[in-house]
Amino acid sequence: DLKSEMNKNRKLPLKKDARASDSSQEDAIDQWARRRKQFKDSKKCSSTGGSSINSTITEGSINSEDARSVDLGLYSENEDRGFYTENFHSASWVFRGDDVSPDNSPRCLSKRPRPVAIRERTVKIAKGTGNYPWGFRIQFSKPILVTEVDTNSAAEEAGLQVGDILIAVNGTDVTSMPHSEAANLARKGPDILTMIVGSDISRYPNTPKPTCRGYLHKRTQSAILKGWRKRWFVLKHNGYLHYYKHKKDEGKCKPLEVTKLEGAEIGVDTSLGKPFVFKCIPQAGNRIFYFCATSNQEMKRWLEAMDKAVHPIHQNHVWVDVTLHNTTLPPLAIKNPECLGLLHQLDRSKDIWIQHYCILKDGCLYFYATLRSTPAQGGLYLQGYIVSEQSLGSKRSVIELKPPSEEFKTFYLCAENVNENKRWITALKASINKWLPLHQAIQDFMNRPLEETRM
C-alpha cells in the first residue's frame, strides 16, 4: 500500500512541472531520489523502537509543506509510542507521596526527617550585583533546603531548583551546619559559588519546558508558489516546532512539517522590508524559515519561547530517571505497584482498542505488550489528569483520562469488566493525587512562619 501510495503521489509534482524546462524536471527527479533515501533511512531508525516523544528523528527534511507529495506516515506510526509527557512538562510538579491530608505540609517540602534517595550534582553560580547576588533563598532546617529561586537569576541559569538540599558549599560540608553559617561561608567565598546539592524524587520539581501556539504567516520558498501563507504553529515542550494548515487540524492531522529548534539560530529580520518578521535557521540543513507575526508583542512572545527551545537545559527530573529505569524492568519487577492488570487503550486514529499489560506506580502508567514483555512499550505521565467513568460507543464503561488543558491528549482505557474499571479508577485517582503543582506546594508551605536567609 505504501509503495502504491508513493507511486500515486510521485506523479503530482511532475504534473505541476509539465510546462517546466528539462533541467527543472531533472532537478525534480534528483529531489525525489534524495527523499526516497531519506525515507529508507528514517524507516530503519523508526524500526529500532524510536518514539515521537523521545526520538531524535525529525520530519522537517522529509515532510515539508513546500514539497510534501509523499505521505511517509512516520508521525502516525510513532505517535503513541514512548512516554506521553507533555502535561508533566507544561508545569512544575512535586511529589508528596501518601501525605495527602490537608492538615499536613506536603512531604516534598516537609522538615520531617525521612529516608530519601539522593542524587548529587554540582552547581556553579556566578556572583551577580545587588544585595542578593546569587538569587536564591535557603530555609532553616537540617538538611538546608532551597525554598526559592529568583526568575532570570544566576541561580536559575545554573540549574538550582526549589527543593534542592545543600550538601557542600565551596568544598565545605554543610549537612549538619546552621543555615546562617552556610550563608556566611558562601558570602566570604570567591565570585563563583560552587555547591554540591542533592535532590530526590520528592524534592526536585521539574522546570516547565517552552510551549507556544498560534497563527503566523510563513514565507513559502517553493519555486511554484511564492508569498506568505497563514499557518497554525505549535511549539511543543520537547522543543519541536509543528505547523498545520488550520488550528482545527492540530491533534487530528499530521503536521505539515516538524522542525527541531535546539541549536537553531533565531532573531528579528529586516531584510524583507516587512514589520514583525523573524527568522529561524535550524542547525540541521541549510534552510531558512521566515515568519511574520501580527504585532511586535506577538513576535516577542514567539522569540522568547523559541529561545528557550534553542537553548534547553538538559537536566532530567529525578522522577523521569526513575521511570526510565523502570521501563527496563519486567512488569512484576516494579516494586509496590498501585494497580496492575490488562487494559485496552483506544487508538482514535484507527478506531480500535489495543490491549496492554499495565503497571501503575507513583503517577505513571506503564504499558507492556504482555506480562512477560521487557522493556515497556511506553506509558503516560498522569500529573494533572482527571479520571472519570464514561460511556463511549458500544462500551458502557470506559475510563477517561482528561488533561487540564485542551492542548493535551485525552486518553480512553477499558478493563475487562465494570468492576475492574472501578478498581482502576480508584487507583488512578489516588496515584495522581500523589503529585501537587509546585506553586500550590510552596504556597501551603510558606504560609507557616519560617526562618530563612536570602542569598
CSV table of C-alpha atoms in Angstrom, one decimal:
chain,number,residue,atom,x,y,z
A,1,ASP,CA,0.0,0.0,0.0
A,2,LEU,CA,2.8,2.4,0.9
A,3,LYS,CA,4.6,1.8,-2.5
A,4,SER,CA,1.3,2.3,-4.4
A,5,GLU,CA,0.7,5.5,-2.5
A,6,MET,CA,4.2,6.7,-3.2
A,7,ASN,CA,3.7,5.9,-6.9
A,8,LYS,CA,0.5,7.9,-7.0
A,9,ASN,CA,1.9,10.9,-5.2
A,10,ARG,CA,5.1,10.8,-7.2
A,11,LYS,CA,3.1,11.9,-10.2
A,12,LEU,CA,1.9,15.1,-8.6
A,13,PRO,CA,5.0,17.2,-8.9
A,14,LEU,CA,5.5,16.1,-12.5
A,15,LYS,CA,2.0,17.3,-13.4
A,16,LYS,CA,2.8,20.7,-11.9
A,17,ASP,CA,6.1,20.8,-13.7
A,18,ALA,CA,4.7,19.8,-17.1
A,19,ARG,CA,5.4,23.2,-18.5
A,20,ALA,CA,8.8,23.5,-16.9
A,21,SER,CA,12.1,23.0,-18.7
A,22,ASP,CA,14.1,19.8,-18.9
A,23,SER,CA,16.5,21.0,-16.3
A,24,SER,CA,13.8,21.6,-13.8
A,25,GLN,CA,12.5,18.0,-14.5
A,26,GLU,CA,15.9,16.6,-13.8
A,27,ASP,CA,16.0,18.6,-10.5
A,28,ALA,CA,12.7,17.1,-9.5
A,29,ILE,CA,13.9,13.6,-10.2
A,30,ASP,CA,17.1,14.2,-8.1
A,31,GLN,CA,14.9,15.7,-5.4
A,32,TRP,CA,12.8,12.5,-5.4
A,33,ALA,CA,15.8,10.3,-5.2
A,34,ARG,CA,17.1,12.2,-2.1
A,35,ARG,CA,13.7,11.9,-0.5
A,36,ARG,CA,13.5,8.2,-1.1
A,37,LYS,CA,16.9,7.7,0.5
A,38,GLN,CA,15.7,9.8,3.5
A,39,PHE,CA,12.6,7.8,3.7
A,40,LYS,CA,14.5,4.5,3.8
A,41,ASP,CA,17.0,5.8,6.4
A,42,SER,CA,14.2,7.1,8.6
A,43,LYS,CA,12.3,3.8,8.4
A,44,LYS,CA,15.4,2.0,9.5
A,45,CYS,CA,15.6,4.3,12.5
A,46,SER,CA,12.0,4.0,13.4
A,47,SER,CA,12.2,0.2,13.3
A,48,THR,CA,14.6,0.3,16.2
A,49,GLY,CA,11.8,1.5,18.5
A,50,GLY,CA,12.1,5.3,18.5
A,51,SER,CA,9.2,7.3,19.8
A,52,SER,CA,7.7,10.6,18.7
A,53,ILE,CA,8.2,11.9,22.2
A,54,ASN,CA,11.8,11.0,22.9
A,55,SER,CA,13.2,10.3,19.4
A,56,THR,CA,15.7,12.5,17.7
A,57,ILE,CA,14.3,11.8,14.3
A,58,THR,CA,12.8,14.9,12.7
A,59,GLU,CA,10.5,15.1,9.7
A,60,GLY,CA,11.4,18.6,8.6
A,61,SER,CA,13.6,17.5,5.7
A,62,ILE,CA,11.1,14.8,4.6
A,63,ASN,CA,7.6,16.1,5.1
A,64,SER,CA,7.9,19.9,4.3
A,65,GLU,CA,5.0,21.9,3.1
A,66,ASP,CA,6.9,23.2,0.1
A,67,ALA,CA,7.3,19.7,-1.3
A,68,ARG,CA,5.1,17.3,0.6
A,69,SER,CA,3.8,14.9,-2.1
A,70,VAL,CA,4.8,11.8,-0.3
A,71,ASP,CA,2.9,10.8,2.9
A,72,LEU,CA,5.5,8.9,4.8
A,73,GLY,CA,3.3,8.1,7.7
A,74,LEU,CA,6.1,8.2,10.3
A,75,TYR,CA,4.3,10.5,12.6
A,76,SER,CA,1.2,8.5,12.9
A,77,GLU,CA,3.1,5.2,13.3
A,78,ASN,CA,5.2,6.5,16.2
A,79,GLU,CA,2.8,9.0,17.8
A,80,ASP,CA,1.6,6.7,20.6
A,81,ARG,CA,4.9,5.0,21.3
A,82,GLY,CA,7.2,6.1,24.1
A,83,PHE,CA,6.1,8.2,27.1
A,84,TYR,CA,3.5,10.9,26.7
A,85,THR,CA,4.9,13.6,29.0
A,86,GLU,CA,3.6,16.9,27.7
A,87,ASN,CA,1.3,17.7,30.6
A,88,PHE,CA,4.2,16.9,33.0
A,89,HIS,CA,6.5,19.3,31.2
A,90,SER,CA,3.9,22.1,30.9
A,91,ALA,CA,4.1,22.9,34.6
A,92,SER,CA,6.2,22.3,37.7
A,93,TRP,CA,5.1,19.3,39.8
A,94,VAL,CA,6.4,18.0,43.1
A,95,PHE,CA,5.8,14.6,44.6
A,96,ARG,CA,4.1,14.4,48.0
A,97,GLY,CA,3.6,10.6,48.2
A,98,ASP,CA,0.9,9.5,50.5
A,99,ASP,CA,0.9,12.7,52.6
A,100,VAL,CA,-2.5,13.9,51.1
A,101,SER,CA,-4.1,15.1,54.4
A,102,PRO,CA,-4.7,18.9,54.1
A,103,ASP,CA,-3.5,19.2,57.8
A,104,ASN,CA,0.0,18.1,56.8
A,105,SER,CA,2.6,20.1,54.9
A,106,PRO,CA,3.4,18.4,51.6
A,107,ARG,CA,6.2,15.8,52.1
A,108,CYS,CA,8.1,17.4,49.3
A,109,LEU,CA,8.8,20.5,51.5
A,110,SER,CA,8.4,19.0,54.9
A,111,LYS,CA,11.1,19.3,57.6
A,112,ARG,CA,10.1,15.9,59.0
A,113,PRO,CA,13.1,13.5,58.7
A,114,ARG,CA,12.6,10.6,56.4
A,115,PRO,CA,14.8,8.2,54.3
A,116,VAL,CA,15.5,9.7,50.8
A,117,ALA,CA,17.3,8.5,47.7
A,118,ILE,CA,19.5,11.5,46.9
A,119,ARG,CA,21.2,12.2,43.6
A,120,GLU,CA,24.1,14.6,43.9
A,121,ARG,CA,25.2,17.2,41.4
A,122,THR,CA,27.4,20.2,41.3
A,123,VAL,CA,26.0,23.7,40.7
A,124,LYS,CA,28.3,26.7,40.0
A,125,ILE,CA,26.7,30.1,40.3
A,126,ALA,CA,28.4,33.3,39.1
A,127,LYS,CA,28.0,36.2,41.6
A,128,GLY,CA,25.8,39.0,40.4
A,129,THR,CA,25.2,42.5,41.7
A,130,GLY,CA,22.9,43.9,44.4
A,131,ASN,CA,22.1,42.8,47.8
A,132,TYR,CA,21.2,39.2,46.7
A,133,PRO,CA,23.8,38.5,44.1
A,134,TRP,CA,23.1,34.8,43.6
A,135,GLY,CA,19.3,34.9,43.6
A,136,PHE,CA,18.0,32.1,45.8
A,137,ARG,CA,16.7,31.6,49.4
A,138,ILE,CA,17.5,28.8,51.9
A,139,GLN,CA,15.5,27.7,54.8
A,140,PHE,CA,16.5,27.0,58.4
A,141,SER,CA,16.3,23.2,58.5
A,142,LYS,CA,18.6,20.2,58.6
A,143,PRO,CA,19.4,19.5,55.9
A,144,ILE,CA,19.4,23.0,54.5
A,145,LEU,CA,16.7,23.4,51.8
A,146,VAL,CA,16.4,25.8,48.9
A,147,THR,CA,12.9,27.3,49.1
A,148,GLU,CA,13.0,30.0,46.4
A,149,VAL,CA,14.9,30.6,43.2
A,150,ASP,CA,14.6,34.1,41.6
A,151,THR,CA,13.4,34.2,38.0
A,152,ASN,CA,16.2,35.0,35.4
A,153,SER,CA,18.7,34.9,38.3
A,154,ALA,CA,22.2,33.4,38.2
A,155,ALA,CA,20.9,30.6,40.3
A,156,GLU,CA,18.2,29.7,37.8
A,157,GLU,CA,20.6,29.8,34.9
A,158,ALA,CA,22.9,27.4,36.8
A,159,GLY,CA,20.0,24.9,37.3
A,160,LEU,CA,19.4,25.4,41.0
A,161,GLN,CA,15.9,24.2,41.9
A,162,VAL,CA,13.4,24.8,44.7
A,163,GLY,CA,13.6,21.7,46.9
A,164,ASP,CA,17.4,21.1,46.4
A,165,ILE,CA,19.3,20.1,49.6
A,166,LEU,CA,22.6,21.8,50.2
A,167,ILE,CA,25.4,19.2,50.8
A,168,ALA,CA,28.5,21.3,50.4
A,169,VAL,CA,29.4,25.0,49.9
A,170,ASN,CA,32.8,25.9,48.3
A,171,GLY,CA,34.1,22.5,49.3
A,172,THR,CA,32.8,22.5,53.0
A,173,ASP,CA,30.2,20.0,54.1
A,174,VAL,CA,27.1,21.9,55.4
A,175,THR,CA,24.8,19.0,56.1
A,176,SER,CA,25.0,19.5,59.9
A,177,MET,CA,25.7,23.2,59.8
A,178,PRO,CA,23.3,26.0,60.7
A,179,HIS,CA,22.0,27.8,57.6
A,180,SER,CA,23.4,31.1,58.8
A,181,GLU,CA,26.9,29.7,58.8
A,182,ALA,CA,26.4,28.2,55.4
A,183,ALA,CA,25.3,31.6,54.1
A,184,ASN,CA,28.4,33.3,55.6
A,185,LEU,CA,30.6,30.6,54.0
A,186,ALA,CA,29.1,31.5,50.6
A,187,ARG,CA,29.4,35.3,51.1
A,188,LYS,CA,33.1,35.0,52.1
A,189,GLY,CA,34.0,32.7,49.2
A,190,PRO,CA,35.0,33.5,45.6
A,191,ASP,CA,32.7,35.1,43.0
A,192,ILE,CA,31.9,31.7,41.6
A,193,LEU,CA,29.8,29.9,44.3
A,194,THR,CA,30.3,26.2,44.0
A,195,MET,CA,27.7,24.0,45.7
A,196,ILE,CA,27.1,20.3,45.8
A,197,VAL,CA,23.3,19.8,46.0
A,198,GLY,CA,21.2,16.8,46.3
A,199,SER,CA,17.7,16.0,45.1
A,200,ASP,CA,15.3,13.1,45.4
A,201,ILE,CA,12.0,12.2,43.7
A,202,SER,CA,10.0,14.4,46.0
A,203,ARG,CA,12.2,17.5,46.5
A,204,TYR,CA,13.1,18.2,42.9
A,205,PRO,CA,10.3,19.9,40.9
A,206,ASN,CA,10.7,19.9,37.2
A,207,THR,CA,11.2,23.0,35.1
A,208,PRO,CA,8.4,23.7,32.6
A,209,LYS,CA,9.7,23.4,29.1
A,210,PRO,CA,8.7,26.0,26.4
A,211,THR,CA,5.4,25.9,24.7
A,212,CYS,CA,3.7,28.4,22.3
A,213,ARG,CA,0.9,28.1,19.8
A,214,GLY,CA,-0.9,30.5,17.4
A,215,TYR,CA,-1.2,31.7,13.8
A,216,LEU,CA,1.8,33.0,12.0
A,217,HIS,CA,2.4,33.9,8.3
A,218,LYS,CA,5.1,31.7,6.9
A,219,ARG,CA,7.1,32.7,3.8
A,220,THR,CA,6.8,30.0,1.2
A,221,GLN,CA,10.1,29.2,-0.7
A,222,SER,CA,8.5,26.9,-3.3
A,223,ALA,CA,9.6,27.6,-6.9
A,224,ILE,CA,6.0,27.3,-8.0
A,225,LEU,CA,4.1,29.5,-5.4
A,226,LYS,CA,5.8,32.3,-3.6
A,227,GLY,CA,4.5,34.5,-0.9
A,228,TRP,CA,3.1,34.3,2.7
A,229,ARG,CA,0.8,31.7,3.9
A,230,LYS,CA,-1.1,31.7,7.2
A,231,ARG,CA,-0.5,28.6,9.2
A,232,TRP,CA,-1.2,27.3,12.8
A,233,PHE,CA,2.1,26.8,14.6
A,234,VAL,CA,2.7,24.8,17.8
A,235,LEU,CA,5.9,24.8,19.7
A,236,LYS,CA,5.9,21.6,21.8
A,237,HIS,CA,7.5,21.0,25.1
A,238,ASN,CA,10.2,18.8,23.6
A,239,GLY,CA,11.5,21.7,21.5
A,240,TYR,CA,10.0,20.7,18.2
A,241,LEU,CA,8.0,23.2,16.1
A,242,HIS,CA,5.0,21.8,14.4
A,243,TYR,CA,2.7,23.6,12.0
A,244,TYR,CA,-0.7,22.9,10.4
A,245,LYS,CA,-2.9,24.4,7.7
A,246,HIS,CA,-5.6,25.3,10.2
A,247,LYS,CA,-6.0,25.3,14.0
A,248,LYS,CA,-8.6,22.6,13.8
A,249,ASP,CA,-6.0,20.2,12.3
A,250,GLU,CA,-3.9,20.0,15.5
A,251,GLY,CA,-4.4,16.6,17.1
A,252,LYS,CA,-6.4,15.3,14.1
A,253,CYS,CA,-4.0,15.5,11.2
A,254,LYS,CA,-0.3,15.1,10.8
A,255,PRO,CA,1.7,18.4,10.9
A,256,LEU,CA,2.8,19.7,7.6
A,257,GLU,CA,6.3,19.9,9.0
A,258,VAL,CA,8.2,19.2,12.2
A,259,THR,CA,11.4,21.2,12.9
A,260,LYS,CA,13.9,20.7,15.8
A,261,LEU,CA,14.8,24.1,17.3
A,262,GLU,CA,17.6,23.1,19.6
A,263,GLY,CA,20.8,24.7,18.4
A,264,ALA,CA,18.9,26.8,15.8
A,265,GLU,CA,19.6,30.5,15.1
A,266,ILE,CA,16.7,32.8,15.6
A,267,GLY,CA,16.2,36.6,15.5
A,268,VAL,CA,14.4,39.6,14.1
A,269,ASP,CA,14.8,40.0,10.3
A,270,THR,CA,14.6,43.4,8.5
A,271,SER,CA,15.9,42.2,5.1
A,272,LEU,CA,12.4,41.7,3.6
A,273,GLY,CA,11.1,45.2,4.4
A,274,LYS,CA,8.1,43.8,6.3
A,275,PRO,CA,7.3,44.5,10.0
A,276,PHE,CA,7.2,41.8,12.7
A,277,VAL,CA,9.3,39.4,10.7
A,278,PHE,CA,11.7,36.9,12.4
A,279,LYS,CA,13.7,34.0,11.0
A,280,CYS,CA,14.8,30.6,12.2
A,281,ILE,CA,17.8,28.7,10.8
A,282,PRO,CA,17.7,25.1,12.1
A,283,GLN,CA,21.0,23.5,13.0
A,284,ALA,CA,20.3,20.6,10.6
A,285,GLY,CA,20.2,21.6,6.9
A,286,ASN,CA,20.7,24.9,5.2
A,287,ARG,CA,17.1,26.1,5.1
A,288,ILE,CA,15.9,29.5,6.5
A,289,PHE,CA,12.3,29.9,7.8
A,290,TYR,CA,10.8,33.3,7.8
A,291,PHE,CA,7.7,34.0,10.0
A,292,CYS,CA,5.6,37.1,10.3
A,293,ALA,CA,3.6,37.9,13.4
A,294,THR,CA,0.6,40.3,13.7
A,295,SER,CA,2.2,42.6,16.3
A,296,ASN,CA,5.5,43.3,17.9
A,297,GLN,CA,4.2,41.8,21.2
A,298,GLU,CA,3.2,38.6,19.4
A,299,MET,CA,6.7,38.4,17.7
A,300,LYS,CA,8.4,38.8,21.1
A,301,ARG,CA,6.2,36.0,22.6
A,302,TRP,CA,7.4,33.6,19.9
A,303,LEU,CA,11.0,34.7,20.1
A,304,GLU,CA,11.1,34.2,23.9
A,305,ALA,CA,9.6,30.7,23.6
A,306,MET,CA,11.8,29.7,20.7
A,307,ASP,CA,14.9,30.9,22.5
A,308,LYS,CA,14.2,28.5,25.4
A,309,ALA,CA,13.8,25.7,22.9
A,310,VAL,CA,17.0,26.7,21.2
A,311,HIS,CA,19.0,26.6,24.5
A,312,PRO,CA,17.3,23.8,26.5
A,313,ILE,CA,18.5,22.9,30.0
A,314,HIS,CA,19.3,19.1,29.7
A,315,GLN,CA,18.6,18.1,33.2
A,316,ASN,CA,16.2,15.3,33.9
A,317,HIS,CA,13.8,15.4,36.8
A,318,VAL,CA,14.7,12.7,39.2
A,319,TRP,CA,11.4,11.0,38.7
A,320,VAL,CA,12.0,10.9,34.9
A,321,ASP,CA,15.2,9.0,35.6
A,322,VAL,CA,13.2,6.6,37.9
A,323,THR,CA,10.5,6.0,35.2
A,324,LEU,CA,13.1,5.4,32.5
A,325,HIS,CA,14.8,2.9,34.8
A,326,ASN,CA,11.5,1.1,35.5
A,327,THR,CA,10.9,0.7,31.7
A,328,THR,CA,13.9,-1.6,31.6
A,329,LEU,CA,12.4,-3.9,34.2
A,330,PRO,CA,9.9,-6.8,33.7
A,331,PRO,CA,6.3,-5.7,34.7
A,332,LEU,CA,6.3,-7.6,38.0
A,333,ALA,CA,9.8,-6.3,39.0
A,334,ILE,CA,8.5,-2.8,39.6
A,335,LYS,CA,8.2,-2.6,43.4
A,336,ASN,CA,5.0,-1.9,45.2
A,337,PRO,CA,2.7,-1.1,42.2
A,338,GLU,CA,-0.6,0.6,43.0
A,339,CYS,CA,-2.5,-1.4,40.3
A,340,LEU,CA,-1.7,-3.9,37.6
A,341,GLY,CA,-3.6,-5.9,35.0
A,342,LEU,CA,-4.9,-5.8,31.4
A,343,LEU,CA,-6.2,-2.6,29.9
A,344,HIS,CA,-7.3,-1.8,26.4
A,345,GLN,CA,-6.3,1.6,25.0
A,346,LEU,CA,-8.3,3.3,22.3
A,347,ASP,CA,-6.3,4.2,19.2
A,348,ARG,CA,-8.5,7.0,17.9
A,349,SER,CA,-6.8,7.3,14.5
A,350,LYS,CA,-7.8,3.7,13.7
A,351,ASP,CA,-10.8,3.4,16.0
A,352,ILE,CA,-9.5,0.2,17.5
A,353,TRP,CA,-8.7,-1.0,21.1
A,354,ILE,CA,-5.2,-2.2,21.7
A,355,GLN,CA,-4.5,-4.5,24.7
A,356,HIS,CA,-1.6,-3.8,27.1
A,357,TYR,CA,-0.5,-5.2,30.4
A,358,CYS,CA,-0.3,-2.2,32.6
A,359,ILE,CA,1.5,-1.2,35.8
A,360,LEU,CA,0.5,1.9,37.8
A,361,LYS,CA,3.2,3.4,40.0
A,362,ASP,CA,3.5,6.9,41.5
A,363,GLY,CA,1.6,8.7,38.8
A,364,CYS,CA,3.0,6.8,35.9
A,365,LEU,CA,1.1,4.2,33.8
A,366,TYR,CA,3.5,1.8,32.1
A,367,PHE,CA,2.4,-0.1,29.0
A,368,TYR,CA,3.7,-3.6,28.2
A,369,ALA,CA,2.8,-5.8,25.3
A,370,THR,CA,2.3,-8.8,27.6
A,371,LEU,CA,3.0,-9.9,31.2
A,372,ARG,CA,6.3,-11.4,30.1
A,373,SER,CA,7.5,-8.5,27.9
A,374,THR,CA,10.6,-6.4,28.5
A,375,PRO,CA,11.1,-3.5,28.2
A,376,ALA,CA,7.9,-1.4,28.5
A,377,GLN,CA,6.5,-0.1,25.2
A,378,GLY,CA,5.8,3.3,26.7
A,379,GLY,CA,3.5,4.9,29.1
A,380,LEU,CA,1.6,8.0,30.3
A,381,TYR,CA,2.6,10.6,32.9
A,382,LEU,CA,-0.6,11.3,34.8
A,383,GLN,CA,0.1,14.5,36.6
A,384,GLY,CA,-2.9,16.8,36.4
A,385,TYR,CA,-5.2,14.4,34.6
A,386,ILE,CA,-8.8,14.0,35.7
A,387,VAL,CA,-10.1,10.4,35.9
A,388,SER,CA,-13.8,9.6,35.3
A,389,GLU,CA,-16.0,6.8,34.0
A,390,GLN,CA,-17.7,7.5,30.7
A,391,SER,CA,-19.7,5.6,28.0
A,392,LEU,CA,-18.1,5.5,24.6
A,393,GLY,CA,-19.7,4.0,21.6
A,394,SER,CA,-20.8,0.4,22.3
A,395,LYS,CA,-18.8,0.4,25.6
A,396,ARG,CA,-20.9,1.5,28.6
A,397,SER,CA,-18.0,1.7,31.0
A,398,VAL,CA,-14.8,3.4,29.8
A,399,ILE,CA,-12.0,5.1,31.8
A,400,GLU,CA,-11.5,8.7,30.6
A,401,LEU,CA,-8.2,10.4,31.4
A,402,LYS,CA,-8.8,14.1,30.7
A,403,PRO,CA,-6.0,16.6,30.7
A,404,PRO,CA,-6.4,20.1,32.4
A,405,SER,CA,-5.9,21.8,29.0
A,406,GLU,CA,-7.3,21.1,25.6
A,407,GLU,CA,-3.9,21.3,24.0
A,408,PHE,CA,-3.0,17.9,25.5
A,409,LYS,CA,-4.4,14.5,24.7
A,410,THR,CA,-7.3,12.7,26.2
A,411,PHE,CA,-6.9,9.0,26.7
A,412,TYR,CA,-9.5,6.3,26.9
A,413,LEU,CA,-8.9,3.0,28.6
A,414,CYS,CA,-11.1,0.0,29.3
A,415,ALA,CA,-10.6,-3.0,31.6
A,416,GLU,CA,-12.2,-6.5,31.3
A,417,ASN,CA,-15.4,-5.5,33.1
A,418,VAL,CA,-17.1,-2.8,35.0
A,419,ASN,CA,-15.7,-3.8,38.4
A,420,GLU,CA,-12.2,-3.8,37.0
A,421,ASN,CA,-12.8,-0.4,35.6
A,422,LYS,CA,-13.8,0.9,39.0
A,423,ARG,CA,-10.8,-0.7,40.6
A,424,TRP,CA,-8.5,1.1,38.1
A,425,ILE,CA,-10.3,4.4,38.5
A,426,THR,CA,-9.8,4.4,42.3
A,427,ALA,CA,-6.1,3.5,41.9
A,428,LEU,CA,-5.6,6.1,39.2
A,429,LYS,CA,-7.1,8.9,41.2
A,430,ALA,CA,-5.0,8.0,44.3
A,431,SER,CA,-1.8,7.8,42.2
A,432,ILE,CA,-2.5,11.2,40.5
A,433,ASN,CA,-3.2,12.7,43.9
A,434,LYS,CA,0.4,12.0,45.0
A,435,TRP,CA,1.5,14.9,42.9
A,436,LEU,CA,1.0,18.6,43.6
A,437,PRO,CA,1.6,21.7,41.4
A,438,LEU,CA,4.7,23.4,42.7
A,439,HIS,CA,3.1,26.8,43.2
A,440,GLN,CA,0.4,25.2,45.4
A,441,ALA,CA,3.0,23.3,47.4
A,442,ILE,CA,5.1,26.4,48.0
A,443,GLN,CA,2.1,28.5,49.0
A,444,ASP,CA,1.0,25.9,51.5
A,445,PHE,CA,4.4,25.6,52.9
A,446,MET,CA,5.3,29.3,53.0
A,447,ASN,CA,2.1,30.1,55.0
A,448,ARG,CA,3.9,28.8,58.0
A,449,PRO,CA,6.4,31.2,59.7
A,450,LEU,CA,10.0,30.0,58.9
A,451,GLU,CA,13.5,31.4,59.4
A,452,GLU,CA,15.1,31.9,56.0
A,453,THR,CA,18.2,33.6,54.5
A,454,ARG,CA,18.1,35.2,51.1
A,455,MET,CA,21.3,34.8,49.1
